[in-house]
Short mmCIF file of N, CA and C in Angstrom, two decimals:
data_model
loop_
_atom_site.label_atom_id
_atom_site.label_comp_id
_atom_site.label_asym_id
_atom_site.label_seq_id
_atom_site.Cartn_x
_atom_site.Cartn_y
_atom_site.Cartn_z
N UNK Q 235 -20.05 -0.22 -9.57
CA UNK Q 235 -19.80 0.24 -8.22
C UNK Q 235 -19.65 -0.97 -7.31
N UNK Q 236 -18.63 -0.83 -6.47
CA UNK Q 236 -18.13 -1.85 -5.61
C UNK Q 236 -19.44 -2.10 -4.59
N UNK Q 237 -19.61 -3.29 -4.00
CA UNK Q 237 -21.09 -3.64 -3.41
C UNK Q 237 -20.81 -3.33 -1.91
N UNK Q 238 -21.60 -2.82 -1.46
CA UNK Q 238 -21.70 -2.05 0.17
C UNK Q 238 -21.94 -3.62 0.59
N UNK Q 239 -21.24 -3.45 2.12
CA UNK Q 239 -21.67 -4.41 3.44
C UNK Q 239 -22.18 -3.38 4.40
N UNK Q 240 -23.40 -3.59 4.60
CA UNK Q 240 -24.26 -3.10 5.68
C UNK Q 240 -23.76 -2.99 6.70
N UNK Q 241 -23.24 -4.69 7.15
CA UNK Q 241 -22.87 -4.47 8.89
C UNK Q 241 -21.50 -4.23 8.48
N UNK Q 242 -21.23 -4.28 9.84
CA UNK Q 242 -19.84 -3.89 10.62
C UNK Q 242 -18.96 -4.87 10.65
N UNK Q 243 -17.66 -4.77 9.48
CA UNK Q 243 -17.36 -5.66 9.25
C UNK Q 243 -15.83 -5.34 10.02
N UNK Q 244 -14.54 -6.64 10.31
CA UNK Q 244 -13.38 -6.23 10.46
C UNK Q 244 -12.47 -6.90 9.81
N UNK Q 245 -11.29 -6.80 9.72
CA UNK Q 245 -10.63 -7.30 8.33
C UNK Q 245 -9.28 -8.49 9.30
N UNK Q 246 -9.52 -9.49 8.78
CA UNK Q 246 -8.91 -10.57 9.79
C UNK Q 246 -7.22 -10.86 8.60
N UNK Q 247 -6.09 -10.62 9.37
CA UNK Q 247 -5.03 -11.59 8.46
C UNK Q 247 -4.09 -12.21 9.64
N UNK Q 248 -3.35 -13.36 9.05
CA UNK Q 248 -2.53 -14.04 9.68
C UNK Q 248 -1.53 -13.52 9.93
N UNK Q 249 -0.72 -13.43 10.80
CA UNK Q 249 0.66 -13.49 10.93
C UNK Q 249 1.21 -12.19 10.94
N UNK Q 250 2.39 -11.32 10.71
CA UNK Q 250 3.09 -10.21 10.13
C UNK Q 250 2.91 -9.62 8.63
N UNK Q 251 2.22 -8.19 8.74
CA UNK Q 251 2.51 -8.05 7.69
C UNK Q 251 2.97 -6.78 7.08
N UNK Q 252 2.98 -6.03 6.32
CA UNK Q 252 3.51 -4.47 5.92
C UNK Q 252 2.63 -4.05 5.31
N UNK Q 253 2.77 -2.50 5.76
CA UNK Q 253 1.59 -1.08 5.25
C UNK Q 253 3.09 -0.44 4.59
N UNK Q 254 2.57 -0.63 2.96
CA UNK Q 254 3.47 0.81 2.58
C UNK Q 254 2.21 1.55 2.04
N UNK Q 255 2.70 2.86 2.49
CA UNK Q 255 1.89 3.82 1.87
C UNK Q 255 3.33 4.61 0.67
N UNK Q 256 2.67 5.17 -0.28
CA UNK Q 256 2.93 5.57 -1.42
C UNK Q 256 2.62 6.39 -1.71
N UNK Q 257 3.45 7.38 -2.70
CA UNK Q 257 3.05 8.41 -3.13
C UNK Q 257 3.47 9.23 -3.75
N UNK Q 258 3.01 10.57 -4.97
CA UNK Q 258 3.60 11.44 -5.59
C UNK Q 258 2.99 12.67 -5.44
N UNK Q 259 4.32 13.67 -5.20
CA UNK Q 259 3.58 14.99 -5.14
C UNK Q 259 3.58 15.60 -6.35
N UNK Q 260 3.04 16.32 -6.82
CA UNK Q 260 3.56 17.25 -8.37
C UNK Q 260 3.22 18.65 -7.88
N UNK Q 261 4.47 19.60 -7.91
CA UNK Q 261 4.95 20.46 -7.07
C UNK Q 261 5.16 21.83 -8.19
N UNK Q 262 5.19 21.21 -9.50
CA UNK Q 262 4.79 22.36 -10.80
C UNK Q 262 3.84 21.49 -11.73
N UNK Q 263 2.07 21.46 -11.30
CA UNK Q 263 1.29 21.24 -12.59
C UNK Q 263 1.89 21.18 -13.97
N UNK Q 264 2.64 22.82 -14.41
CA UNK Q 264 2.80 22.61 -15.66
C UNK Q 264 4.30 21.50 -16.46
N UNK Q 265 4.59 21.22 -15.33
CA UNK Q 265 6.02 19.82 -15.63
C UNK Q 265 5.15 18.55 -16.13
N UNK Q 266 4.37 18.74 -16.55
CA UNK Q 266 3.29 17.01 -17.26
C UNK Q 266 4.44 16.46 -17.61
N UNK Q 267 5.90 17.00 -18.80
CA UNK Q 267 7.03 15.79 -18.90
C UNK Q 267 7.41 15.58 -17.67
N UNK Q 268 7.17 16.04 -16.62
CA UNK Q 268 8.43 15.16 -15.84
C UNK Q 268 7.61 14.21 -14.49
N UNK Q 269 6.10 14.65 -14.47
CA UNK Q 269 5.20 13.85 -13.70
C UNK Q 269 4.62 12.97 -14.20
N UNK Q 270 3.88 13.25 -15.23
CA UNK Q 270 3.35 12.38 -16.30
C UNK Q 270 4.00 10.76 -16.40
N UNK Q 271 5.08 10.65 -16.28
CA UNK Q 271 6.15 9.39 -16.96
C UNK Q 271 6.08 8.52 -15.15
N UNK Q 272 6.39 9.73 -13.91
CA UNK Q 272 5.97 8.88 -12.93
C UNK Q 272 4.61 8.03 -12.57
N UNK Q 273 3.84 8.80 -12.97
CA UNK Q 273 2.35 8.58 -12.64
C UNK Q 273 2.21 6.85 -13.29
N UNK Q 274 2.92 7.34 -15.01
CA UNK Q 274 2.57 5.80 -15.50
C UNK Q 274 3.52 4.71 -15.11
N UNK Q 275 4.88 5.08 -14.52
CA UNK Q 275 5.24 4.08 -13.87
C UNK Q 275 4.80 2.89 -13.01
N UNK Q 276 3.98 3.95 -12.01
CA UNK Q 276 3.39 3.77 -11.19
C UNK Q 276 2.55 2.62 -11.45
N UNK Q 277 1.19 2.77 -12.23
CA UNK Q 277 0.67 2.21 -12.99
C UNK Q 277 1.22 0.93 -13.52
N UNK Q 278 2.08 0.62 -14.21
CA UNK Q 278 2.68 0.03 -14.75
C UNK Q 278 3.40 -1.07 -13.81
N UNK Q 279 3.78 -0.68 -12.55
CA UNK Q 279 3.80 -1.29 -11.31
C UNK Q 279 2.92 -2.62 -10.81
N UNK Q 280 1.84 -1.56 -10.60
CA UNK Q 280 0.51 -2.31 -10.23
C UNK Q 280 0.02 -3.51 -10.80
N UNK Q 281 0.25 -3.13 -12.72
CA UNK Q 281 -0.21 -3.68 -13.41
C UNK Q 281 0.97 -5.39 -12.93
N UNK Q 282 2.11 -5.16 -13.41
CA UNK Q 282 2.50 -6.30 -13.21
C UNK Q 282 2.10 -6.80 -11.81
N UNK Q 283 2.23 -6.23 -10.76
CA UNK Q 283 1.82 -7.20 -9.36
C UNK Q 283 1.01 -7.54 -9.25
N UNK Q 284 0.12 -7.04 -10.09
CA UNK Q 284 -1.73 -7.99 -9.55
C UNK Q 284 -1.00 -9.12 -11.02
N UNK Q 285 -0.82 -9.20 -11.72
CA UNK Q 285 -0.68 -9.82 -12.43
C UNK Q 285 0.50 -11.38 -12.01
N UNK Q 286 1.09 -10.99 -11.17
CA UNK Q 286 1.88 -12.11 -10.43
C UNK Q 286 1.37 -12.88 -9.55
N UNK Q 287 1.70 -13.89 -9.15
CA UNK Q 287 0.77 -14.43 -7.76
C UNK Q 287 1.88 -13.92 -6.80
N UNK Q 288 0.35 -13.91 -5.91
CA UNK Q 288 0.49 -13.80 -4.48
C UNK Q 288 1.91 -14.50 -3.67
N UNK Q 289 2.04 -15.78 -4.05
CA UNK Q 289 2.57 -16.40 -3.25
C UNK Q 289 4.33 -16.13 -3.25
N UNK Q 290 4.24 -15.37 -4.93
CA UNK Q 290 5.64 -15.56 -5.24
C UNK Q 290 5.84 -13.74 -4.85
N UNK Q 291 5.13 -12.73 -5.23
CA UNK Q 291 5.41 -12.14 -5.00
C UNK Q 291 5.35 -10.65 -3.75
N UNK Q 292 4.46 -11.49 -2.76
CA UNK Q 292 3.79 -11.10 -1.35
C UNK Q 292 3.08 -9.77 -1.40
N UNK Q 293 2.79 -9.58 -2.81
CA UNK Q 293 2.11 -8.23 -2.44
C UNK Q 293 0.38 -8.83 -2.37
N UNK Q 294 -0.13 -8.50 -1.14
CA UNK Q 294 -1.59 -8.76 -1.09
C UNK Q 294 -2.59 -7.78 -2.01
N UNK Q 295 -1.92 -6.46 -2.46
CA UNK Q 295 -2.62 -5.42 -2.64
C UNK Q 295 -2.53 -4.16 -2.83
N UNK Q 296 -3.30 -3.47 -2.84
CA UNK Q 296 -3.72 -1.59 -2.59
C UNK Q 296 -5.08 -1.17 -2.77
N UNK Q 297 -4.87 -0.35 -2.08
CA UNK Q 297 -5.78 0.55 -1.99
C UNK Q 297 -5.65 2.26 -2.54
N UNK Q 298 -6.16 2.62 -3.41
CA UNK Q 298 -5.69 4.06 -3.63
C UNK Q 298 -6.67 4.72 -2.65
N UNK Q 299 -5.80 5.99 -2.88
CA UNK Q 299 -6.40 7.41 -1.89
C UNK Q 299 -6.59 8.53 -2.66
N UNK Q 300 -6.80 8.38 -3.82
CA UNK Q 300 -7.04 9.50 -4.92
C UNK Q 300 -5.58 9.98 -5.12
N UNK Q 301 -5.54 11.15 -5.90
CA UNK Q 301 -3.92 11.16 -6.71
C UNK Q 301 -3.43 11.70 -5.74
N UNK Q 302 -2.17 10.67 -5.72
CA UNK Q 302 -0.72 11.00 -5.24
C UNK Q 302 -0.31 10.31 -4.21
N UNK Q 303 -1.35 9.22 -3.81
CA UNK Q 303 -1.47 8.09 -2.88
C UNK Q 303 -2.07 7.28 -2.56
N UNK Q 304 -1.32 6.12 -2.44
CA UNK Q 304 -1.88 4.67 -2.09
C UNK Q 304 -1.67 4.35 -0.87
N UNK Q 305 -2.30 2.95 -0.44
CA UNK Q 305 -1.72 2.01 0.54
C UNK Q 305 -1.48 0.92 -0.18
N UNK Q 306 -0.21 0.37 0.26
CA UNK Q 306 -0.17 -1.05 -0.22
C UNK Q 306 -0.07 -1.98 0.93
N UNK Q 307 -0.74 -3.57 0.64
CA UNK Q 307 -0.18 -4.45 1.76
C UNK Q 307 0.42 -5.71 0.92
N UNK Q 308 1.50 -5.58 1.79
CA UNK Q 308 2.63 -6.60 1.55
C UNK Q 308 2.90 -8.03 2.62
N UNK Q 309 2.85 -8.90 2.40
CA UNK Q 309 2.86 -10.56 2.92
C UNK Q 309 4.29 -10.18 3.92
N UNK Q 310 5.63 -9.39 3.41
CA UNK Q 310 6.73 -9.25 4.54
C UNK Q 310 7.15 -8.12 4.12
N UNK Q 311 8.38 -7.48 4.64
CA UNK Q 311 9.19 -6.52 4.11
C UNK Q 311 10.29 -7.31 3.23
N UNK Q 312 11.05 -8.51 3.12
CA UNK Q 312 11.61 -9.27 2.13
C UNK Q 312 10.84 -8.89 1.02
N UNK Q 313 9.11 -9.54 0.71
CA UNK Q 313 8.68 -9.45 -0.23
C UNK Q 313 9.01 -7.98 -1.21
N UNK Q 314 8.91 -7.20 -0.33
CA UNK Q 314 8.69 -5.75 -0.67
C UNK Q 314 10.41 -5.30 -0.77
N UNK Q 315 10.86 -5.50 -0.37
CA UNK Q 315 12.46 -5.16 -0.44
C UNK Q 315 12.92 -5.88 -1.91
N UNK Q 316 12.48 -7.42 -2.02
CA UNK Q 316 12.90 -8.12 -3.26
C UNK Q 316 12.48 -7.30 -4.49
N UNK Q 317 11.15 -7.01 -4.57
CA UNK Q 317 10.80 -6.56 -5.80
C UNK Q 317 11.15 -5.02 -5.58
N UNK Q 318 11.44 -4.31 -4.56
CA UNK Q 318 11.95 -2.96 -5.17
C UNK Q 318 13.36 -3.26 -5.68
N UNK Q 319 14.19 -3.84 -5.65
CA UNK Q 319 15.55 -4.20 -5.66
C UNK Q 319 15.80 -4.85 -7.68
N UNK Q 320 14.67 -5.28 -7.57
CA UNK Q 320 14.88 -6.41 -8.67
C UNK Q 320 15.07 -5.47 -10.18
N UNK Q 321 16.06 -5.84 -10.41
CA UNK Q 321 16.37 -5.21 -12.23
C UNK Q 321 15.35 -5.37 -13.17
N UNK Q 322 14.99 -6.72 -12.63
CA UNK Q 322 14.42 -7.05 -14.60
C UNK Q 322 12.43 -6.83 -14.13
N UNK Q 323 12.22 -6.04 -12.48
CA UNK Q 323 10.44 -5.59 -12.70
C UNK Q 323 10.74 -4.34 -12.78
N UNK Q 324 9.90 -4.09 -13.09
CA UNK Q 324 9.13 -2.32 -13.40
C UNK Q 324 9.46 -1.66 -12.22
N UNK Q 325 9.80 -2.01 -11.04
CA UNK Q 325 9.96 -0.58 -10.24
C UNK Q 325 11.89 -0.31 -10.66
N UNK Q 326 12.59 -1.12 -10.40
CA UNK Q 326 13.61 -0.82 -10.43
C UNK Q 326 14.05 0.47 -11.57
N UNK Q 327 13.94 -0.34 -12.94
CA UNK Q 327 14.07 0.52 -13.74
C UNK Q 327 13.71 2.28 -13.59
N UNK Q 328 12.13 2.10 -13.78
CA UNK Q 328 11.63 3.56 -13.10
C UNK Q 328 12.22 4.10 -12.04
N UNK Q 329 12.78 3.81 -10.95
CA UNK Q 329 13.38 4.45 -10.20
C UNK Q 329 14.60 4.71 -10.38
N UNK Q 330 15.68 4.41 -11.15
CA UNK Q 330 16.44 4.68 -11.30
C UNK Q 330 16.63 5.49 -12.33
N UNK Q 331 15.36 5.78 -13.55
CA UNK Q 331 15.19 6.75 -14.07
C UNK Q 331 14.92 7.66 -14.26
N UNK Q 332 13.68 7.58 -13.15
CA UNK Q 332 13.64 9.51 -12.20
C UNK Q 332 14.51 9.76 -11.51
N UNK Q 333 15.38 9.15 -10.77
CA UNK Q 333 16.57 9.70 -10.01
C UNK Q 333 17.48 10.62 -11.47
N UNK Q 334 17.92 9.41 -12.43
CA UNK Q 334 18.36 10.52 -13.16
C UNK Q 334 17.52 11.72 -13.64
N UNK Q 335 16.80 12.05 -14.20
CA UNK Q 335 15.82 12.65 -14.43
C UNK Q 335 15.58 14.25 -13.96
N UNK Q 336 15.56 13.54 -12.39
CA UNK Q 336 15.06 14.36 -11.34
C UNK Q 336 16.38 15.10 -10.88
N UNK Q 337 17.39 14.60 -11.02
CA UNK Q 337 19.06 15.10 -10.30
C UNK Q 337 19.37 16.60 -10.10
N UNK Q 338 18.45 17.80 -11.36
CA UNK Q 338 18.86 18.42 -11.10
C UNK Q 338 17.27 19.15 -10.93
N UNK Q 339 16.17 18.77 -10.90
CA UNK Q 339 14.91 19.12 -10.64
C UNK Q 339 14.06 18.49 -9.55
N UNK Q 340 14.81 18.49 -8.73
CA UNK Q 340 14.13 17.64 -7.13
C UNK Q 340 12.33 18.19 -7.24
N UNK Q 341 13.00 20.14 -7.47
CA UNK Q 341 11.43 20.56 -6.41
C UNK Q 341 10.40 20.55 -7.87
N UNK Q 342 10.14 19.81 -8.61
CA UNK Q 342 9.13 19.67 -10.10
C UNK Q 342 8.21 18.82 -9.36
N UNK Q 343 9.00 17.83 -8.79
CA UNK Q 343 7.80 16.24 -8.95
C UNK Q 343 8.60 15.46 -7.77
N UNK Q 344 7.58 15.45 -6.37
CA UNK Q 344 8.51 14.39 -4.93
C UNK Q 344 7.61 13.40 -4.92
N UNK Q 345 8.49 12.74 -4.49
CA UNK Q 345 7.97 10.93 -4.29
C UNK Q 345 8.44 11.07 -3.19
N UNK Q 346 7.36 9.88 -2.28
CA UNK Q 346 7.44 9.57 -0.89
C UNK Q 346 7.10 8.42 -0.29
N UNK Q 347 7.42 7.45 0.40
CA UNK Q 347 6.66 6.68 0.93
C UNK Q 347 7.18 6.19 2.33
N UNK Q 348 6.33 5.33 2.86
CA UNK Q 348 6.67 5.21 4.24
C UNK Q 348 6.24 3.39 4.52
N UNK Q 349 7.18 2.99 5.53
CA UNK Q 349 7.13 1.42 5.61
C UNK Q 349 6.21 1.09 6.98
N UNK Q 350 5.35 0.56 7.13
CA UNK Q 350 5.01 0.04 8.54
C UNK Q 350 5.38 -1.22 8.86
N UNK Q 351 5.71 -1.81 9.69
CA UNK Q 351 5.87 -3.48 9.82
C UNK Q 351 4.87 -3.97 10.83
N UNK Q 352 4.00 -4.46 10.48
CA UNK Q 352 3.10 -4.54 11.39
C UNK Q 352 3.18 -5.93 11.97
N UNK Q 353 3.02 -6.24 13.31
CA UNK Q 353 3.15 -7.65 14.10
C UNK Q 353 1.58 -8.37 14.51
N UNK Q 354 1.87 -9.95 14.09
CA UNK Q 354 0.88 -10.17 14.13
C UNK Q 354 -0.38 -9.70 15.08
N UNK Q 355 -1.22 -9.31 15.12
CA UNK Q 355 -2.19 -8.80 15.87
C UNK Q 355 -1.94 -7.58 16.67
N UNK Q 356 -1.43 -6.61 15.56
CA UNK Q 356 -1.19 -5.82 16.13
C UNK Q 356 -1.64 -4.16 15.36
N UNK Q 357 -3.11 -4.82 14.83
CA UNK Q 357 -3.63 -3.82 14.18
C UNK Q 357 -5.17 -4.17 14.60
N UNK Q 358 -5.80 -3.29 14.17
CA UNK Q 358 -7.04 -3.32 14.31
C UNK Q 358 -8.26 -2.55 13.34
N UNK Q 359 -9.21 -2.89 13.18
CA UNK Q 359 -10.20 -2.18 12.11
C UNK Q 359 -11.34 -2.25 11.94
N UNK Q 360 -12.09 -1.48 11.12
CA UNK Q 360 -13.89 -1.71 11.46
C UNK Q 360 -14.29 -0.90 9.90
N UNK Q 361 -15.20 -1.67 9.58
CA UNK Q 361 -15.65 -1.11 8.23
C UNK Q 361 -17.41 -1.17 8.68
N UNK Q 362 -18.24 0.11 8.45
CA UNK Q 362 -19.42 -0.03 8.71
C UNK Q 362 -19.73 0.40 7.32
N UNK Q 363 -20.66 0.28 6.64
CA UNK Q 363 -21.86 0.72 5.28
C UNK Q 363 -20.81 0.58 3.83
N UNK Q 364 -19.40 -0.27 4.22
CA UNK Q 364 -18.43 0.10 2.89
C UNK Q 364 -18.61 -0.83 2.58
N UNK Q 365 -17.69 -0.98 1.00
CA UNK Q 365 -17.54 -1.98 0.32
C UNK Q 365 -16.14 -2.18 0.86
N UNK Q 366 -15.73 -3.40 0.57
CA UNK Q 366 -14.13 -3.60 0.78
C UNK Q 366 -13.54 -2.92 0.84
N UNK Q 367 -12.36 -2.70 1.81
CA UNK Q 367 -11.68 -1.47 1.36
C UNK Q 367 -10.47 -1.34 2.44
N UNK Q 368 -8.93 -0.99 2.04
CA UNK Q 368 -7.89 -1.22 2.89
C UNK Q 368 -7.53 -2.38 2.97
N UNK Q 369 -7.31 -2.78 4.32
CA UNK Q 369 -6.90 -4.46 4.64
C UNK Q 369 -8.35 -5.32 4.84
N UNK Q 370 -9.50 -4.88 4.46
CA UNK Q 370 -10.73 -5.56 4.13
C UNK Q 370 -10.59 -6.14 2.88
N UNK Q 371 -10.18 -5.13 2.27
CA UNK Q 371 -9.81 -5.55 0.42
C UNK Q 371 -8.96 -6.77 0.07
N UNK Q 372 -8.09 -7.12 0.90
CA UNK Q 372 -6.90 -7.49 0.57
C UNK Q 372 -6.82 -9.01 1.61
N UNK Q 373 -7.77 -8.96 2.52
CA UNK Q 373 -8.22 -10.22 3.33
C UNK Q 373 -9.07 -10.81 3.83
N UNK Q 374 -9.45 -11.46 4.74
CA UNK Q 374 -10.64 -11.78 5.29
C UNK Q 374 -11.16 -10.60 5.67
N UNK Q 375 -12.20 -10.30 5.65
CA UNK Q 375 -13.51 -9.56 6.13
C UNK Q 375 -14.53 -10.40 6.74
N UNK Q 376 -14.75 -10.42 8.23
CA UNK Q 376 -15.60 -11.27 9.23
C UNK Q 376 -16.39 -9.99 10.27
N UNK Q 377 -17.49 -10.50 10.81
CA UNK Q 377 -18.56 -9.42 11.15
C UNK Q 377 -17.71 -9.15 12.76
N UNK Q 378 -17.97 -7.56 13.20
CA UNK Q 378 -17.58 -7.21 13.92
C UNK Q 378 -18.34 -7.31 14.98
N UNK Q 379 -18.17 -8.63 15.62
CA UNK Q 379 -19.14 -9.02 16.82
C UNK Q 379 -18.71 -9.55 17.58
N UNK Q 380 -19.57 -9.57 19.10
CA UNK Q 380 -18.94 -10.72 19.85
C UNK Q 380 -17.58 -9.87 20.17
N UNK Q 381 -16.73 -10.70 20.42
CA UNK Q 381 -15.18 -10.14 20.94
C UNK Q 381 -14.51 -9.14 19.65
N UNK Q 382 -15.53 -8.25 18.48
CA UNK Q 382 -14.72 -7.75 17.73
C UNK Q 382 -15.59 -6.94 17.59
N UNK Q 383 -16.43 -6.52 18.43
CA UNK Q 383 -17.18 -4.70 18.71
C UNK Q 383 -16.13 -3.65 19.07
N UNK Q 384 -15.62 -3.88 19.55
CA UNK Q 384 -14.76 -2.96 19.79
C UNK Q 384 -13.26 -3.00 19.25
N UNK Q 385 -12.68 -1.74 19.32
CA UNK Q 385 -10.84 -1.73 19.05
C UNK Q 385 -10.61 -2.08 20.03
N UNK Q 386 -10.87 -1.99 21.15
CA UNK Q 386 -9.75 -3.01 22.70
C UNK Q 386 -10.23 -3.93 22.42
N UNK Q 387 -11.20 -4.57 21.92
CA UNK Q 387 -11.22 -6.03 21.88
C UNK Q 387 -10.74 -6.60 20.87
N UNK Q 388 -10.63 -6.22 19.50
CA UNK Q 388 -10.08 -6.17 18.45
C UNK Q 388 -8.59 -6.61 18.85
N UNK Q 389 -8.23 -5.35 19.59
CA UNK Q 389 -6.83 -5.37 20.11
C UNK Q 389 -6.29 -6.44 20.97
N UNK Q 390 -7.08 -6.92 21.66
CA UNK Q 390 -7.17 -8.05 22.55
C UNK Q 390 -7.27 -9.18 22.28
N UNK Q 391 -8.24 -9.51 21.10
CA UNK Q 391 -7.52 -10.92 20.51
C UNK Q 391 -5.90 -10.90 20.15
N UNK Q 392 -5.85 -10.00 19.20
CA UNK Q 392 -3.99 -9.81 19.11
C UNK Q 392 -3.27 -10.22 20.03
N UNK Q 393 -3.57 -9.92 21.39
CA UNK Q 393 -2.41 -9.67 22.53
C UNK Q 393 -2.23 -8.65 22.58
N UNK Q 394 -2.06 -7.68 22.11
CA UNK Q 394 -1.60 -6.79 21.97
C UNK Q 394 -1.88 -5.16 23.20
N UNK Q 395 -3.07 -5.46 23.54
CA UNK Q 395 -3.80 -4.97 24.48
C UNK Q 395 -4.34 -5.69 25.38
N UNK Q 396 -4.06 -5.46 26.78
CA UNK Q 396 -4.50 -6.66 27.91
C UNK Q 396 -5.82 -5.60 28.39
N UNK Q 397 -6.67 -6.49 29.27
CA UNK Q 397 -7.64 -5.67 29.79
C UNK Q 397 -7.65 -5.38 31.41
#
């Protein structure tokens, strides 16, 4: 079990970065062939990106949300645009093989996801009694004090919120 932080922690990163959230619906339980093969894609995903570095391939991370969705954080949208694009990693392929797949069975098994672009300091967060978790997971985690008790202040180092 992942180790609890007592206090109130907030999750510090540099610069610009991206929230994809992710996800699969399975829309007939009994289609296991035609969800089943996404699920391990999926998987199979992950596996290579934690397995790459950071530097080359900007994914900082994820976080799951139990089945059928994640968060991921990504270093840019380049990063994240390159490797969905790329032939020779694991997403490309898979996606172009449920598209065929799926062509004439849309409503079996939907995939979804959504891009955020987030600007530097232009998020904010608070973790009380958790273990890592979200953009805690994936970066600095520093105690929520002083000028980072609050989301307007949070917000306010950013710029992002004047007072």
């Amino acid at each position: 079990m992942a180790t609890i932080i007592p206090e109130r922690m907030t999750a510090l990163i540099e610069g610009d970065f991206v929230v994809f959230l992710i996800g699969m619906r399975i829309n007939k339980l009994w289609m296991v062939h035609k969800w089943w093969p996404t699920a391990m894609a999926m998987n199979a995903m992950l596996t290579e990106l934690a397995a790459a570095p950071k530097e080359e391939t900007g994914f900082l991370g994820v976080t799951n949300l139990g089945f059928g969705g994640m968060v991921q954080y990504w270093r840019s949208f380049d990063h994240l645009e390159r490797y969905a694009s790329a032939q020779n990693q694991a997403h490309y392929p898979a996606w172009a093989k449920f598209n065929r797949q799926m062509k004439n069975a849309r409503g079996d098994v939907g995939i979804w996801h959504e891009t955020y672009l987030v600007r530097a300091g232009g998020y904010e967060n608070v973790y009380s009694g958790m273990p890592p978790w979200g953009l805690g997971r994936v970066t600095d985690l520093v105690p929520a004090t002083g000028n980072r008790t609050t989301a307007r202040k949070r917000l306010e180092q950013g710029g992002i919120v004047q007072t």
